[in-house]
XYZ file of C-alpha atoms in Angstrom:
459
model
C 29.276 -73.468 -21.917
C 28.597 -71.852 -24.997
C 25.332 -69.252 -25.137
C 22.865 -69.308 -28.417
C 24.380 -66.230 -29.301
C 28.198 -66.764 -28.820
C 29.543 -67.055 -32.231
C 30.205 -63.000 -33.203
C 31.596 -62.355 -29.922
C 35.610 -62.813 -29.589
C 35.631 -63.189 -25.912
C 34.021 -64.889 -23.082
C 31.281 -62.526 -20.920
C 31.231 -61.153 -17.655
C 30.609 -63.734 -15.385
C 28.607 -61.319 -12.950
C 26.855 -59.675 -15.896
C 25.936 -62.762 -17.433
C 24.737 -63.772 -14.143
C 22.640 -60.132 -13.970
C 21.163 -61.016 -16.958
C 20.338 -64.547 -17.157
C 17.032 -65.670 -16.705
C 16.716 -69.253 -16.258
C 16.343 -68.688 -12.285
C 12.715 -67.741 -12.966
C 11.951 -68.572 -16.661
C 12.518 -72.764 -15.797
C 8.575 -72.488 -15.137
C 8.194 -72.276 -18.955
C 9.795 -75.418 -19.478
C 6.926 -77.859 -20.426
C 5.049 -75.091 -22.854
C 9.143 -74.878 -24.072
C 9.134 -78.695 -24.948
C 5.639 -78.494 -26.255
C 7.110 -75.755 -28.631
C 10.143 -77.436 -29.653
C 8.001 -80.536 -30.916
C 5.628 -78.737 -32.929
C 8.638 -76.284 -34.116
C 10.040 -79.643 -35.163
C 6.546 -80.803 -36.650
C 6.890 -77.885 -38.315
C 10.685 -77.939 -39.897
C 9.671 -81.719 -41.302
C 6.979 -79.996 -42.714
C 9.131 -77.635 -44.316
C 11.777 -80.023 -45.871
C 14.341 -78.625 -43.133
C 14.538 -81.715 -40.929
C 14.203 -85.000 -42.314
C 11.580 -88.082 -40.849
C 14.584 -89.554 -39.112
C 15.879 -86.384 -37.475
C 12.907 -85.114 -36.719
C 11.835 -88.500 -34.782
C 14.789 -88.029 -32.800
C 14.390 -85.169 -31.298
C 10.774 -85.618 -30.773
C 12.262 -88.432 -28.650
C 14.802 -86.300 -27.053
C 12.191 -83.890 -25.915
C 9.736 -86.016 -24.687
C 12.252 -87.819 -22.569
C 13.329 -84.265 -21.142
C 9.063 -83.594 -20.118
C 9.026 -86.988 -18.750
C 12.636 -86.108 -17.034
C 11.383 -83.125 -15.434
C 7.963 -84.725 -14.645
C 9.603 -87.506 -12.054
C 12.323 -84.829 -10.978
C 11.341 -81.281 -11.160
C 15.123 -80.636 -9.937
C 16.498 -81.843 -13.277
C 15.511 -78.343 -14.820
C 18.580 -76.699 -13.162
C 21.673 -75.547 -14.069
C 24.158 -72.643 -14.773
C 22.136 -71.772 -18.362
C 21.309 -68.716 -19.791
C 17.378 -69.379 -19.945
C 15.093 -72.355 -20.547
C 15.266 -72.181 -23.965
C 19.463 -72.582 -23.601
C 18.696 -75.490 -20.945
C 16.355 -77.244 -23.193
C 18.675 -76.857 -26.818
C 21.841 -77.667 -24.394
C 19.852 -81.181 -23.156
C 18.717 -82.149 -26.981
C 22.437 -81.380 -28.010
C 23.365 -83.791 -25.485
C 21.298 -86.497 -26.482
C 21.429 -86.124 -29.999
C 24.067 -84.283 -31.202
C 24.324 -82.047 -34.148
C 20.857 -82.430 -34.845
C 19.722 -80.931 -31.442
C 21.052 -77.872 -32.827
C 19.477 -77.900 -36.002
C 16.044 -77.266 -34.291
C 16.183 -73.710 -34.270
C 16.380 -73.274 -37.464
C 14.494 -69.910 -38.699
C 13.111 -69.588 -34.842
C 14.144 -66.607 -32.363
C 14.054 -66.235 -29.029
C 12.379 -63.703 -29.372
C 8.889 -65.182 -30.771
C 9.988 -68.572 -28.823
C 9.599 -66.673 -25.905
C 6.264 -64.518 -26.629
C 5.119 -68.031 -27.437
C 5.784 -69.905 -24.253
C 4.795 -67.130 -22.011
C 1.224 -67.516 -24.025
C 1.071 -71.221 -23.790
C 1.716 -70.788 -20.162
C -1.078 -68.098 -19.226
C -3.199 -70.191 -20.928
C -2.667 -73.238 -18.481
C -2.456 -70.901 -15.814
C -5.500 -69.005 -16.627
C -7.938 -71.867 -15.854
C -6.189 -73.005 -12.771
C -7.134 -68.981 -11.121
C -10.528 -69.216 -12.812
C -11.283 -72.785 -11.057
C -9.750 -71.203 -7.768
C -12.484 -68.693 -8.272
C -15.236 -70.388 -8.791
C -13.890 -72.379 -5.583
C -14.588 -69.045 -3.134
C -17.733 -68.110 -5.141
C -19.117 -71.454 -4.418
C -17.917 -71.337 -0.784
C -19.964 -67.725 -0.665
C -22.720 -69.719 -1.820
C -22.639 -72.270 0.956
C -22.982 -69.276 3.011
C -25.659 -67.987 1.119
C -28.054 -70.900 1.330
C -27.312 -71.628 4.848
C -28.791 -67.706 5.701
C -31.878 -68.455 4.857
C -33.783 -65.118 5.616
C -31.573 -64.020 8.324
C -30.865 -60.314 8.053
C -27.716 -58.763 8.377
C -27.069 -54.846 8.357
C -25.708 -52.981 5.587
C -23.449 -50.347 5.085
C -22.372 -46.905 3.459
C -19.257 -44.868 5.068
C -19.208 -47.755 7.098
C -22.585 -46.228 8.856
C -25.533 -48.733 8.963
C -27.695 -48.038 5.930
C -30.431 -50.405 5.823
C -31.192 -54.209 6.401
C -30.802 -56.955 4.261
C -30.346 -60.648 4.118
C -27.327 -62.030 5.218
C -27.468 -64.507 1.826
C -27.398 -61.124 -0.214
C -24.455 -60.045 1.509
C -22.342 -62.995 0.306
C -23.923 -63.355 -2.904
C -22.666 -59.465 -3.644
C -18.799 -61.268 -2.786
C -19.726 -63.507 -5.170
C -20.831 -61.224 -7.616
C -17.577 -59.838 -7.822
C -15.582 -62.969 -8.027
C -17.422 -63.847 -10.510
C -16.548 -61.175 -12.709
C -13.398 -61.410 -11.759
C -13.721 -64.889 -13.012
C -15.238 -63.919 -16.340
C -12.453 -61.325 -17.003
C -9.723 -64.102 -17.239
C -11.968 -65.293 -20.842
C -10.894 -61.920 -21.956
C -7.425 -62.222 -20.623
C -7.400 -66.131 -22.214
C -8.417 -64.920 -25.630
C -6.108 -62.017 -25.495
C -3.238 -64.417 -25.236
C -4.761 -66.917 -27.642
C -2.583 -66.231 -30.828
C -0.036 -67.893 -32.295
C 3.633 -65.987 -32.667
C 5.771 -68.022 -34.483
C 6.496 -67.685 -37.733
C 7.317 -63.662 -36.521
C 11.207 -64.545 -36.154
C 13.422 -61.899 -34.669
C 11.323 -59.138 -36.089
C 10.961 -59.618 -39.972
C 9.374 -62.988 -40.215
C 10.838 -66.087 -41.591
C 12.182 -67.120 -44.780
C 11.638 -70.740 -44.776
C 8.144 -72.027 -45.553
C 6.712 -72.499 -42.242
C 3.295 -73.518 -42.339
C 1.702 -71.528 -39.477
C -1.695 -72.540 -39.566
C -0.505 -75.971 -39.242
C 1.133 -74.797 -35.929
C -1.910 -72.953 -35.090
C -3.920 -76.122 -34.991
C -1.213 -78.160 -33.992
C -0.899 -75.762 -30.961
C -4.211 -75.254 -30.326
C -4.380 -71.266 -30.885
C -7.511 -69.769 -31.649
C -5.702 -67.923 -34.617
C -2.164 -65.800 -35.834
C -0.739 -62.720 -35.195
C -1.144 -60.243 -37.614
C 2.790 -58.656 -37.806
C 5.871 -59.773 -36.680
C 7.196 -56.585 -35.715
C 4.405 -55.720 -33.414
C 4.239 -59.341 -32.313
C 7.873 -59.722 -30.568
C 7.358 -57.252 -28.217
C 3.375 -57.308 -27.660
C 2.881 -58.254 -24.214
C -0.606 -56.256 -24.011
C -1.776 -59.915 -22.883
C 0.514 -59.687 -19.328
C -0.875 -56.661 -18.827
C -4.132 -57.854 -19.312
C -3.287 -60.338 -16.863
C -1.829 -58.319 -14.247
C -4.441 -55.553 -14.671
C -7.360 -58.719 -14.203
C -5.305 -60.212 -10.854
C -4.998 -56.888 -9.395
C -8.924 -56.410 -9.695
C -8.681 -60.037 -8.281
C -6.807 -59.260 -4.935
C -9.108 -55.224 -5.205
C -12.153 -58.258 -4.628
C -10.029 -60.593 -1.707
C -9.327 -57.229 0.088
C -12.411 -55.693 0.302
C -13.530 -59.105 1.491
C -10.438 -59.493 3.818
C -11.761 -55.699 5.374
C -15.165 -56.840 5.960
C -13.922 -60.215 7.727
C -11.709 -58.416 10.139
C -14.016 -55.461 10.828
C -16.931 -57.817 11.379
C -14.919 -59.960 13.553
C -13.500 -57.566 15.969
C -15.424 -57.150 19.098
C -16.753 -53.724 18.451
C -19.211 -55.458 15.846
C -19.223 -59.206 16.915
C -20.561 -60.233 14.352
C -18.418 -62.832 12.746
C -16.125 -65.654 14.767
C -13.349 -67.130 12.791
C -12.379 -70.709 12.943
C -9.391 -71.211 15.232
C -7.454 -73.157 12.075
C -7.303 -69.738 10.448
C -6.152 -67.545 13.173
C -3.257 -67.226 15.375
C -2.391 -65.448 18.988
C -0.396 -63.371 20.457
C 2.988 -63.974 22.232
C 2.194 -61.363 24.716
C -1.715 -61.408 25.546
C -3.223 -64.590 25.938
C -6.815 -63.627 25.015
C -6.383 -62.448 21.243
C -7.254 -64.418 18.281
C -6.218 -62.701 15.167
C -7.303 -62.764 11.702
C -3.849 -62.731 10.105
C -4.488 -65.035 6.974
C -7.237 -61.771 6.027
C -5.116 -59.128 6.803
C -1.835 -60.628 4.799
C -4.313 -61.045 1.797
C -4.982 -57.207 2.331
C -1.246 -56.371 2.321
C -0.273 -58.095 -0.685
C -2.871 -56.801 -2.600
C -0.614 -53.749 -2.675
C 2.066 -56.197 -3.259
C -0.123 -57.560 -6.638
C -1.222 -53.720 -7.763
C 2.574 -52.658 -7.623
C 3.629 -55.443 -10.079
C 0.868 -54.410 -12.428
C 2.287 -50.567 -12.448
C 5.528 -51.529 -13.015
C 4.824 -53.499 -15.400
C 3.294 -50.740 -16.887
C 6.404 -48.524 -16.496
C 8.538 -50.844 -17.985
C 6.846 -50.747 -21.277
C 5.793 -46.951 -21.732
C 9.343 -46.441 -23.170
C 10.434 -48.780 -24.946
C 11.503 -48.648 -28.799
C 9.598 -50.898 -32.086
C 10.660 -54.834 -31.744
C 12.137 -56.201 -28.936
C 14.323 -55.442 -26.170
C 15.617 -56.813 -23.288
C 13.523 -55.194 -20.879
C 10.657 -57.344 -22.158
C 12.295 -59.829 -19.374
C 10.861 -58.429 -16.413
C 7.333 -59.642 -17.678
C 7.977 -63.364 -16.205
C 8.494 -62.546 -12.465
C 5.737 -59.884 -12.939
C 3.295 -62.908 -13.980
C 4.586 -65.971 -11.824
C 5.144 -63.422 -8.208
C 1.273 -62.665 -9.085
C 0.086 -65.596 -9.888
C 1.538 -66.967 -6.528
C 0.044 -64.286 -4.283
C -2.992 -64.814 -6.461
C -3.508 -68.383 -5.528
C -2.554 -68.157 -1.909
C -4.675 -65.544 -1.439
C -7.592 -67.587 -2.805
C -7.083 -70.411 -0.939
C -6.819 -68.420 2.302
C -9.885 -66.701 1.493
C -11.831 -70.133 0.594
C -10.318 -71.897 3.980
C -11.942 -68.809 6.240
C -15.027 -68.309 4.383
C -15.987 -71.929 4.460
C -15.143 -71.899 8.437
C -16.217 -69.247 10.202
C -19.080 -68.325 12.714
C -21.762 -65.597 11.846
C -23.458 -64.536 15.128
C -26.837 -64.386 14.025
C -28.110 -63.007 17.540
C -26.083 -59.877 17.040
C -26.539 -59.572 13.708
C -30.693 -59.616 14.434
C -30.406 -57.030 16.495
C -27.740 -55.219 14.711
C -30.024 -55.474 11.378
C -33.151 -52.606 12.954
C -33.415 -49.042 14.748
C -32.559 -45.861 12.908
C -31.827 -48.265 9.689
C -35.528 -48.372 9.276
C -35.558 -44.889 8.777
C -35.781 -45.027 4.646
C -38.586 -47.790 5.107
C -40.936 -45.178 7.705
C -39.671 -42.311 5.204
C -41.619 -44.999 2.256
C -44.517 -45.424 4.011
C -45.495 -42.229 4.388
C -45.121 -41.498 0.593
C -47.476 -44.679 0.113
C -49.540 -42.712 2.481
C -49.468 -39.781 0.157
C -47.370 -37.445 1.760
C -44.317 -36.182 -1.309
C -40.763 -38.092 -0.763
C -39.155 -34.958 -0.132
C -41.370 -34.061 2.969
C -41.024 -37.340 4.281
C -37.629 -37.421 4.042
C -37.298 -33.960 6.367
C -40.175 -35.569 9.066
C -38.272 -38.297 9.720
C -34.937 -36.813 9.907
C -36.692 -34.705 12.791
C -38.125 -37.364 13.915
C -34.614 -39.819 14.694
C -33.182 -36.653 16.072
C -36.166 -36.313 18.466
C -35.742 -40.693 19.081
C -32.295 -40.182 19.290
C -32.571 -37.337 22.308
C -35.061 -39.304 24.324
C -33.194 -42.233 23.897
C -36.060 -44.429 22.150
C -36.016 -47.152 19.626
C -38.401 -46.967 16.441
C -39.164 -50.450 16.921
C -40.152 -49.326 20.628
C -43.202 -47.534 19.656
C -46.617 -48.036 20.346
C -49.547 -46.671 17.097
C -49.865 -43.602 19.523
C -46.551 -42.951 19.968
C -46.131 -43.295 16.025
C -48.691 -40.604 15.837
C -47.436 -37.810 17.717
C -45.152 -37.650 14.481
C -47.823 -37.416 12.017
C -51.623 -38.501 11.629
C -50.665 -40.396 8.766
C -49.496 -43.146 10.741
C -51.637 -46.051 11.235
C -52.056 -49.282 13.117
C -50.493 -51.035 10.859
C -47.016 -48.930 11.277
C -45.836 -51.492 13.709
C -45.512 -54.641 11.554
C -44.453 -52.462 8.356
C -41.392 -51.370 10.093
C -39.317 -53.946 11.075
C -36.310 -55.434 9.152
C -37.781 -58.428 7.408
C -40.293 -56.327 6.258
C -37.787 -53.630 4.948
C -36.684 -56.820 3.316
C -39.581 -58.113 2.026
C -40.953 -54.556 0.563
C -37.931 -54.701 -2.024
C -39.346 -55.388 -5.512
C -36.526 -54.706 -8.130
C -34.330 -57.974 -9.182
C -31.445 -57.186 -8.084
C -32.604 -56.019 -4.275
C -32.356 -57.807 -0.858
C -36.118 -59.315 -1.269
C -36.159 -62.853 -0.602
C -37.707 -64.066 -4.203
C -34.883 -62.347 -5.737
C -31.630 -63.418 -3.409
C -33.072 -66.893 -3.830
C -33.471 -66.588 -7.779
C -30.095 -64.999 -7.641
C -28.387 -67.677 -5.663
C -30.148 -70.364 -7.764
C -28.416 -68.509 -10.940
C -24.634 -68.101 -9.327
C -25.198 -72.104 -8.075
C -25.887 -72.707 -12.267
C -22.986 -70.437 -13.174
C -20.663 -73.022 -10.603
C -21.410 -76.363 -12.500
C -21.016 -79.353 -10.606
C -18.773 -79.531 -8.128
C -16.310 -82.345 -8.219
């Protein structure tokens, strides 16, 4: 089998370093935005007065039998080629001869490439965004379902203060959904059309670009060739806006797991997503949420490689440039899996609302006694120190806040009234939140309403 490139070199190459570099392994994902190339690259050489109506019929032919080829048999793209550019110039050759080869006329790899990769993300793109609007929507469910059942919060994983359980998995959601929105940035950064760029130089025969550009559906064209052959700012982009993806899953996984354990109780997962141990009978383990946590690391270290790989290299292209495939399809992969394991626990598990009730008071209400006595007049600061003294005098006679009578409030300070006892509980920590973004019911339910908007319709 002869290679694209064969005809200045005298002998045949190394079988094992052909094999080292050849790409097709990996690359064969690229075939349909390959084929879609080739026709409009065809489109585009009738165009130009390099193929003629009759040629360039036939190999729009040739390549649509190939899609439809690979579409009923996805094991026809195989073989010993180079790449699946090789594979899909090799099949047209096959089918129609001499004028299979004449399709790459004034086209190089190396913008044929850059282009395919772009046509590719910007399938792919949409398939993570809908994946993510999938979990947000599933956080949503969870959401509504809450009602006004509160749920502790946390800082340094110490109970802060009480808030609705529906807040807690709309702030999961919020962070989806950005994730969600960066892929727009991601899409448009990937949204320009390279050929036309050649090798490096450009191209000498009168390719009309824009009509690609339209033809291809491209948003617009790159601006220089040079810069364009080896630009892959746009899988960076990507791999930088999946790593803040699986940043999102893990966090989530962490809360999951902790939540579920039996020190906190306070989440059961479904037996479908959880497995046992060999050795004692009585576990039930969150595996799916802790192998989302591990390849997160798995996800971040493709990113920085990435990144390593392309501090150093020269102007124009180089071979390098190769390693930005399995960077994008090994992420994507973990990507979606990770989703989908995420969306299958969410959507299942138990929240133990009778531990999380009790779970959501005590020493949390500290903040909201520390707020009534500024409403009572007493400065913030001042406040702040009584009621530090006061949990540490709680906390050595082994009393609840909730526990205590008006009199009992009292022996604290005078300022404390009647009315202490109902103005310190947790739904009225809740319900004493005023700013939009806070726990307070009006605004979790005006939030959830929004994020429900943001979903669409679900099909």
């Amino acid at each position: 089998m002869s290679n694209l490139w064969s005809g200045r070199f005298a002998n045949a190459p190394d079988q094992d370093v052909f094999a080292f570099g050849a790409s097709f392994a990996f690359d064969r994902r690229l075939f349909e935005d390959d084929v879609e190339g080739s026709r409009a690259w065809s489109e585009a050489l009738l165009r130009a007065g390099v193929l003629s109506g009759d040629e360039q019929q036939a190999l729009d032919r040739a390549l649509t039998d190939l899609r439809e080829a690979a579409a009923a048999d996805p094991s026809f793209v195989s073989g010993d080629d180079e790449d699946v550019h090789s594979f899909v110039e090799r099949q047209l050759v096959e089918r129609v001869g001499a004028t299979g080869k004449r399709l790459h006329t004034g086209r190089s790899r190396n913008e044929q490439v850059a282009l395919d990769l772009r046509l590719y993300l910007r399938r792919r793109i949409r398939v993570i965004q809908a994946q993510l609007r999938d979990l947000v929507a599933a956080l949503c469910v969870r959401a509504a379902e809450a009602g006004e059942a509160p749920l502790p919060a946390y800082t340094h994983l110490r109970r802060a203060q009480p808030v609705l359980e529906a807040h807690y998995w709309l702030a999961h959601a919020a962070a989806f959904r950005r994730a969600c929105e960066r892929f727009d940035a991601v899409y448009a950064e990937a949204d320009a059309l390279p050929l036309g760029s050649g090798a490096i130089a450009g191209n000498s025969f009168p390719i009309d670009v824009e009509f690609l550009r339209v033809r291809l559906g491209f948003s617009r064209i790159v601006v220089n060739s040079m810069d364009t052959v080896a630009d892959r700012d746009f899988v960076s982009s990507f791999l930088h806006a999946c790593a803040l993806v699986m940043i999102h899953v893990s966090r989530l996984a962490e809360d999951v797991i902790i939540y579920g354990s039996e020190e906190f109780g306070f989440f059961e997962l479904d037996d479908s997503v959880t497995t046992g141990s060999s050795l004692m009978p009585q576990k039930k383990n969150p595996d799916p949420m802790e192998l989302v946590r591990g390849k997160t690391g798995r996800v971040i270290g493709r990113h920085t490689g990435w990144l390593v790989t392309m501090k150093g290299l020269p102007s124009g292209y180089n071979k390098d440039l190769q390693e930005d495939k399995e960077a994008v399809f090994d992420t994507e992969d973990t990507v979606a899996g990770s989703l989908m394991s995420c969306d299958a626990v969410v959507r299942t598990l138990r929240v133990r609302r009778d531990v999380t009730q009790r779970a959501a008071g005590g020493f949390m209400l500290a903040t909201d006694v520390a707020d009534y006595l500024v409403r009572k007049g007493l400065p913030f600061r001042d406040a702040h120190e009584l009621v530090g003294g006061m949990v540490r005098t709680l906390l050595e006679e082994r009393q609840a806040i909730e526990s205590l009578t008006p009199d009992q409030w009292r022996r604290f300070s005078p300022l404390f009234d009647d009315d202490v006892v109902e103005a310190i509980t947790p739904l009225a920590s809740i319900r004493a939140r005023q700013t939009p973004q806070s726990t307070a019911p009006v605004a979790v339910a005006a939030r959830l309403t929004e994020m429900q908007h943001w979903i669409g319709p679900r099909g």
